[in-house]
Each structure stands twice: as structure tokens, then as C-alpha cells.
Amino acid sequence: MLKDDYLVRSTDALATTIAHLVLRKTGTDYTPSGLEADAKADGLWFALDQLLKENHLNEAEDLLYEEADPSDLRYLEIAVDFYVHLNRFSDADLKAGGFEREEVGEGLRDMARQFGVDLAL
């Protein structure tokens, strides 16, 4: 239990650090803009949100990795939002979705590295 609490806090800290230092944001949420130029990114966010609601966690993460464009920081913003929301899942819900608690932070770190961000926490 203490290990899980530590992992939750570590992932939250990493997400907040990426949001502040890289995205220049005070929060970790992605807000769809509704602009035509952002339609692809917004569509990905909506698809991920739906998959999370349905507890299709591996499918959601696979989609994130397939669609993320490392040249566009909106996708890092979506990834941060995704992993923060995933981090809020209970251990039982993570397990039911085919995830382990450790994978949440690892996924965020791996995704951040694709955008050239390597923060060791």
C-alpha cells in the first residue's frame, strides 16, 4: 500500500513537472480547443477519454502511442492528461484493464522521452 501511494505521488509529480517546465501550464489537463487545426489532437483526446471510461486501458495506451506526434506538444499534453487520469484508477480497476500501478509512471516517462523530455523521478 505504501509502495502504491509512493507510485501515485511520483507519477503526479512527474506529470506536474512536465506540465510546468515543458508545456508552461499550471495544470495537467488537456482542454480540447474545438479548432479545425486541432481536430486530430482533440479527436485523439476524446477517443482516449472514451476508452478510459470503458476501462480499455491497454487499447487506450496503444492508441496514444500510435497517434502521438512527437513534433507537436499538444500530444504530450494529451499524454500527461491521459496518465494523470489513469493514475487515479484504483489498483483493482488498473488490474481489470490489464495494467499494473508501476506501468502508469513508466508509460508517462516513456512517452515524455519521445518528446525529448527525460526527467528522472
mmCIF file with all atom_site columns, C-alpha atoms in Angstrom:
data_model
loop_
_atom_site.group_PDB
_atom_site.id
_atom_site.type_symbol
_atom_site.label_atom_id
_atom_site.label_alt_id
_atom_site.label_comp_id
_atom_site.label_asym_id
_atom_site.label_entity_id
_atom_site.label_seq_id
_atom_site.pdbx_PDB_ins_code
_atom_site.Cartn_x
_atom_site.Cartn_y
_atom_site.Cartn_z
_atom_site.occupancy
_atom_site.B_iso_or_equiv
_atom_site.pdbx_formal_charge
_atom_site.auth_seq_id
_atom_site.auth_comp_id
_atom_site.auth_asym_id
_atom_site.auth_atom_id
_atom_site.pdbx_PDB_model_num
ATOM 1   C CA . MET A 1 1   ? 0.000   0.000  0.000   1.00 0.00 ? 1   MET A CA 1
ATOM 2   C CA . LEU A 1 2   ? 2.790   2.454  0.835   1.00 0.00 ? 2   LEU A CA 1
ATOM 3   C CA . LYS A 1 3   ? 4.533   1.492  -2.397  1.00 0.00 ? 3   LYS A CA 1
ATOM 4   C CA . ASP A 1 4   ? 1.352   2.231  -4.354  1.00 0.00 ? 4   ASP A CA 1
ATOM 5   C CA . ASP A 1 5   ? 0.921   5.593  -2.600  1.00 0.00 ? 5   ASP A CA 1
ATOM 6   C CA . TYR A 1 6   ? 4.508   6.449  -3.486  1.00 0.00 ? 6   TYR A CA 1
ATOM 7   C CA . LEU A 1 7   ? 3.958   5.437  -7.115  1.00 0.00 ? 7   LEU A CA 1
ATOM 8   C CA . VAL A 1 8   ? 0.792   7.564  -7.351  1.00 0.00 ? 8   VAL A CA 1
ATOM 9   C CA . ARG A 1 9   ? 2.573   10.594 -5.880  1.00 0.00 ? 9   ARG A CA 1
ATOM 10  C CA . SER A 1 10  ? 5.638   10.086 -8.097  1.00 0.00 ? 10  SER A CA 1
ATOM 11  C CA . THR A 1 11  ? 3.521   9.922  -11.241 1.00 0.00 ? 11  THR A CA 1
ATOM 12  C CA . ASP A 1 12  ? 1.574   13.017 -10.193 1.00 0.00 ? 12  ASP A CA 1
ATOM 13  C CA . ALA A 1 13  ? 4.845   14.857 -9.508  1.00 0.00 ? 13  ALA A CA 1
ATOM 14  C CA . LEU A 1 14  ? 6.252   13.862 -12.895 1.00 0.00 ? 14  LEU A CA 1
ATOM 15  C CA . ALA A 1 15  ? 3.088   14.971 -14.693 1.00 0.00 ? 15  ALA A CA 1
ATOM 16  C CA . THR A 1 16  ? 3.053   18.300 -12.867 1.00 0.00 ? 16  THR A CA 1
ATOM 17  C CA . THR A 1 17  ? 6.741   18.858 -13.606 1.00 0.00 ? 17  THR A CA 1
ATOM 18  C CA . ILE A 1 18  ? 6.249   18.192 -17.326 1.00 0.00 ? 18  ILE A CA 1
ATOM 19  C CA . ALA A 1 19  ? 3.231   20.499 -17.384 1.00 0.00 ? 19  ALA A CA 1
ATOM 20  C CA . HIS A 1 20  ? 5.147   23.338 -15.702 1.00 0.00 ? 20  HIS A CA 1
ATOM 21  C CA . LEU A 1 21  ? 8.561   23.025 -17.327 1.00 0.00 ? 21  LEU A CA 1
ATOM 22  C CA . VAL A 1 22  ? 7.730   21.817 -20.824 1.00 0.00 ? 22  VAL A CA 1
ATOM 23  C CA . LEU A 1 23  ? 4.134   22.801 -21.505 1.00 0.00 ? 23  LEU A CA 1
ATOM 24  C CA . ARG A 1 24  ? 4.245   26.028 -19.451 1.00 0.00 ? 24  ARG A CA 1
ATOM 25  C CA . LYS A 1 25  ? 0.924   25.172 -17.812 1.00 0.00 ? 25  LYS A CA 1
ATOM 26  C CA . THR A 1 26  ? -0.225  25.268 -14.224 1.00 0.00 ? 26  THR A CA 1
ATOM 27  C CA . GLY A 1 27  ? -2.398  22.168 -14.586 1.00 0.00 ? 27  GLY A CA 1
ATOM 28  C CA . THR A 1 28  ? -2.166  18.760 -16.209 1.00 0.00 ? 28  THR A CA 1
ATOM 29  C CA . ASP A 1 29  ? -5.500  18.672 -18.049 1.00 0.00 ? 29  ASP A CA 1
ATOM 30  C CA . TYR A 1 30  ? -5.862  18.802 -21.811 1.00 0.00 ? 30  TYR A CA 1
ATOM 31  C CA . THR A 1 31  ? -8.698  21.030 -22.960 1.00 0.00 ? 31  THR A CA 1
ATOM 32  C CA . PRO A 1 32  ? -9.959  20.377 -26.483 1.00 0.00 ? 32  PRO A CA 1
ATOM 33  C CA . SER A 1 33  ? -9.894  23.621 -28.451 1.00 0.00 ? 33  SER A CA 1
ATOM 34  C CA . GLY A 1 34  ? -12.552 22.795 -30.998 1.00 0.00 ? 34  GLY A CA 1
ATOM 35  C CA . LEU A 1 35  ? -10.450 24.481 -33.674 1.00 0.00 ? 35  LEU A CA 1
ATOM 36  C CA . GLU A 1 36  ? -10.166 22.761 -37.029 1.00 0.00 ? 36  GLU A CA 1
ATOM 37  C CA . ALA A 1 37  ? -6.368  22.884 -36.782 1.00 0.00 ? 37  ALA A CA 1
ATOM 38  C CA . ASP A 1 38  ? -6.575  20.848 -33.565 1.00 0.00 ? 38  ASP A CA 1
ATOM 39  C CA . ALA A 1 39  ? -9.205  18.363 -34.790 1.00 0.00 ? 39  ALA A CA 1
ATOM 40  C CA . LYS A 1 40  ? -6.832  15.375 -34.898 1.00 0.00 ? 40  LYS A CA 1
ATOM 41  C CA . ALA A 1 41  ? -5.430  16.010 -31.408 1.00 0.00 ? 41  ALA A CA 1
ATOM 42  C CA . ASP A 1 42  ? -8.882  16.735 -29.993 1.00 0.00 ? 42  ASP A CA 1
ATOM 43  C CA . GLY A 1 43  ? -10.228 13.560 -31.612 1.00 0.00 ? 43  GLY A CA 1
ATOM 44  C CA . LEU A 1 44  ? -7.479  11.518 -30.005 1.00 0.00 ? 44  LEU A CA 1
ATOM 45  C CA . TRP A 1 45  ? -8.265  13.019 -26.608 1.00 0.00 ? 45  TRP A CA 1
ATOM 46  C CA . PHE A 1 46  ? -11.970 12.201 -26.965 1.00 0.00 ? 46  PHE A CA 1
ATOM 47  C CA . ALA A 1 47  ? -11.165 8.627  -28.081 1.00 0.00 ? 47  ALA A CA 1
ATOM 48  C CA . LEU A 1 48  ? -8.803  8.116  -25.136 1.00 0.00 ? 48  LEU A CA 1
ATOM 49  C CA . ASP A 1 49  ? -11.373 9.532  -22.731 1.00 0.00 ? 49  ASP A CA 1
ATOM 50  C CA . GLN A 1 50  ? -13.987 7.082  -24.002 1.00 0.00 ? 50  GLN A CA 1
ATOM 51  C CA . LEU A 1 51  ? -11.618 4.113  -23.800 1.00 0.00 ? 51  LEU A CA 1
ATOM 52  C CA . LEU A 1 52  ? -10.714 5.035  -20.213 1.00 0.00 ? 52  LEU A CA 1
ATOM 53  C CA . LYS A 1 53  ? -14.398 5.242  -19.297 1.00 0.00 ? 53  LYS A CA 1
ATOM 54  C CA . GLU A 1 54  ? -14.842 1.741  -20.737 1.00 0.00 ? 54  GLU A CA 1
ATOM 55  C CA . ASN A 1 55  ? -11.711 0.509  -18.877 1.00 0.00 ? 55  ASN A CA 1
ATOM 56  C CA . HIS A 1 56  ? -9.972  -0.444 -22.131 1.00 0.00 ? 56  HIS A CA 1
ATOM 57  C CA . LEU A 1 57  ? -6.660  0.738  -20.728 1.00 0.00 ? 57  LEU A CA 1
ATOM 58  C CA . ASN A 1 58  ? -4.198  -1.168 -22.914 1.00 0.00 ? 58  ASN A CA 1
ATOM 59  C CA . GLU A 1 59  ? -6.155  -0.271 -26.032 1.00 0.00 ? 59  GLU A CA 1
ATOM 60  C CA . ALA A 1 60  ? -6.113  3.377  -24.984 1.00 0.00 ? 60  ALA A CA 1
ATOM 61  C CA . GLU A 1 61  ? -2.373  3.395  -24.350 1.00 0.00 ? 61  GLU A CA 1
ATOM 62  C CA . ASP A 1 62  ? -1.733  1.653  -27.675 1.00 0.00 ? 62  ASP A CA 1
ATOM 63  C CA . LEU A 1 63  ? -3.815  4.305  -29.447 1.00 0.00 ? 63  LEU A CA 1
ATOM 64  C CA . LEU A 1 64  ? -1.893  7.078  -27.695 1.00 0.00 ? 64  LEU A CA 1
ATOM 65  C CA . TYR A 1 65  ? 1.432   5.642  -28.839 1.00 0.00 ? 65  TYR A CA 1
ATOM 66  C CA . GLU A 1 66  ? 0.157   5.098  -32.394 1.00 0.00 ? 66  GLU A CA 1
ATOM 67  C CA . GLU A 1 67  ? -1.276  8.597  -32.810 1.00 0.00 ? 67  GLU A CA 1
ATOM 68  C CA . ALA A 1 68  ? 1.126   10.793 -30.826 1.00 0.00 ? 68  ALA A CA 1
ATOM 69  C CA . ASP A 1 69  ? 3.180   13.166 -32.959 1.00 0.00 ? 69  ASP A CA 1
ATOM 70  C CA . PRO A 1 70  ? 6.467   13.985 -31.161 1.00 0.00 ? 70  PRO A CA 1
ATOM 71  C CA . SER A 1 71  ? 6.787   17.188 -33.182 1.00 0.00 ? 71  SER A CA 1
ATOM 72  C CA . ASP A 1 72  ? 3.565   18.594 -31.676 1.00 0.00 ? 72  ASP A CA 1
ATOM 73  C CA . LEU A 1 73  ? 3.471   19.345 -27.939 1.00 0.00 ? 73  LEU A CA 1
ATOM 74  C CA . ARG A 1 74  ? -0.327  19.062 -27.889 1.00 0.00 ? 74  ARG A CA 1
ATOM 75  C CA . TYR A 1 75  ? 0.215   15.308 -27.966 1.00 0.00 ? 75  TYR A CA 1
ATOM 76  C CA . LEU A 1 76  ? 2.493   15.481 -24.945 1.00 0.00 ? 76  LEU A CA 1
ATOM 77  C CA . GLU A 1 77  ? -0.220  17.500 -23.238 1.00 0.00 ? 77  GLU A CA 1
ATOM 78  C CA . ILE A 1 78  ? -2.715  14.744 -24.115 1.00 0.00 ? 78  ILE A CA 1
ATOM 79  C CA . ALA A 1 79  ? -0.292  12.104 -22.808 1.00 0.00 ? 79  ALA A CA 1
ATOM 80  C CA . VAL A 1 80  ? 0.143   13.931 -19.499 1.00 0.00 ? 80  VAL A CA 1
ATOM 81  C CA . ASP A 1 81  ? -3.627  14.225 -19.150 1.00 0.00 ? 81  ASP A CA 1
ATOM 82  C CA . PHE A 1 82  ? -4.062  10.545 -20.053 1.00 0.00 ? 82  PHE A CA 1
ATOM 83  C CA . TYR A 1 83  ? -1.562  9.252  -17.491 1.00 0.00 ? 83  TYR A CA 1
ATOM 84  C CA . VAL A 1 84  ? -2.868  11.552 -14.749 1.00 0.00 ? 84  VAL A CA 1
ATOM 85  C CA . HIS A 1 85  ? -6.354  10.170 -15.312 1.00 0.00 ? 85  HIS A CA 1
ATOM 86  C CA . LEU A 1 86  ? -5.016  6.616  -15.461 1.00 0.00 ? 86  LEU A CA 1
ATOM 87  C CA . ASN A 1 87  ? -3.126  7.271  -12.229 1.00 0.00 ? 87  ASN A CA 1
ATOM 88  C CA . ARG A 1 88  ? -6.462  7.988  -10.498 1.00 0.00 ? 88  ARG A CA 1
ATOM 89  C CA . PHE A 1 89  ? -7.743  4.475  -11.221 1.00 0.00 ? 89  PHE A CA 1
ATOM 90  C CA . SER A 1 90  ? -7.838  2.067  -8.310  1.00 0.00 ? 90  SER A CA 1
ATOM 91  C CA . ASP A 1 91  ? -5.401  -0.821 -8.338  1.00 0.00 ? 91  ASP A CA 1
ATOM 92  C CA . ALA A 1 92  ? -8.342  -3.166 -8.974  1.00 0.00 ? 92  ALA A CA 1
ATOM 93  C CA . ASP A 1 93  ? -9.513  -1.143 -11.997 1.00 0.00 ? 93  ASP A CA 1
ATOM 94  C CA . LEU A 1 94  ? -5.970  -0.979 -13.349 1.00 0.00 ? 94  LEU A CA 1
ATOM 95  C CA . LYS A 1 95  ? -5.619  -4.737 -12.993 1.00 0.00 ? 95  LYS A CA 1
ATOM 96  C CA . ALA A 1 96  ? -9.004  -5.314 -14.652 1.00 0.00 ? 96  ALA A CA 1
ATOM 97  C CA . GLY A 1 97  ? -7.804  -3.154 -17.545 1.00 0.00 ? 97  GLY A CA 1
ATOM 98  C CA . GLY A 1 98  ? -4.567  -5.136 -17.858 1.00 0.00 ? 98  GLY A CA 1
ATOM 99  C CA . PHE A 1 99  ? -2.319  -2.592 -16.126 1.00 0.00 ? 99  PHE A CA 1
ATOM 100 C CA . GLU A 1 100 ? -0.115  -2.584 -13.073 1.00 0.00 ? 100 GLU A CA 1
ATOM 101 C CA . ARG A 1 101 ? 0.442   0.541  -10.965 1.00 0.00 ? 101 ARG A CA 1
ATOM 102 C CA . GLU A 1 102 ? 4.133   0.706  -11.960 1.00 0.00 ? 102 GLU A CA 1
ATOM 103 C CA . GLU A 1 103 ? 3.217   0.860  -15.654 1.00 0.00 ? 103 GLU A CA 1
ATOM 104 C CA . VAL A 1 104 ? 1.438   4.203  -15.277 1.00 0.00 ? 104 VAL A CA 1
ATOM 105 C CA . GLY A 1 105 ? 4.563   6.151  -14.332 1.00 0.00 ? 105 GLY A CA 1
ATOM 106 C CA . GLU A 1 106 ? 6.699   4.139  -16.739 1.00 0.00 ? 106 GLU A CA 1
ATOM 107 C CA . GLY A 1 107 ? 4.312   4.933  -19.580 1.00 0.00 ? 107 GLY A CA 1
ATOM 108 C CA . LEU A 1 108 ? 4.416   8.652  -18.820 1.00 0.00 ? 108 LEU A CA 1
ATOM 109 C CA . ARG A 1 109 ? 8.225   8.634  -18.683 1.00 0.00 ? 109 ARG A CA 1
ATOM 110 C CA . ASP A 1 110 ? 8.454   6.666  -21.945 1.00 0.00 ? 110 ASP A CA 1
ATOM 111 C CA . MET A 1 111 ? 6.023   8.977  -23.713 1.00 0.00 ? 111 MET A CA 1
ATOM 112 C CA . ALA A 1 112 ? 7.832   12.071 -22.437 1.00 0.00 ? 112 ALA A CA 1
ATOM 113 C CA . ARG A 1 113 ? 11.118  10.692 -23.798 1.00 0.00 ? 113 ARG A CA 1
ATOM 114 C CA . GLN A 1 114 ? 9.551   10.514 -27.256 1.00 0.00 ? 114 GLN A CA 1
ATOM 115 C CA . PHE A 1 115 ? 9.151   14.294 -26.979 1.00 0.00 ? 115 PHE A CA 1
ATOM 116 C CA . GLY A 1 116 ? 12.741  14.747 -25.849 1.00 0.00 ? 116 GLY A CA 1
ATOM 117 C CA . VAL A 1 117 ? 11.844  15.107 -22.159 1.00 0.00 ? 117 VAL A CA 1
ATOM 118 C CA . ASP A 1 118 ? 13.824  12.907 -19.783 1.00 0.00 ? 118 ASP A CA 1
ATOM 119 C CA . LEU A 1 119 ? 13.114  13.720 -16.154 1.00 0.00 ? 119 LEU A CA 1
ATOM 120 C CA . ALA A 1 120 ? 14.301  11.130 -13.660 1.00 0.00 ? 120 ALA A CA 1
ATOM 121 C CA . LEU A 1 121 ? 11.836  10.932 -10.782 1.00 0.00 ? 121 LEU A CA 1
#
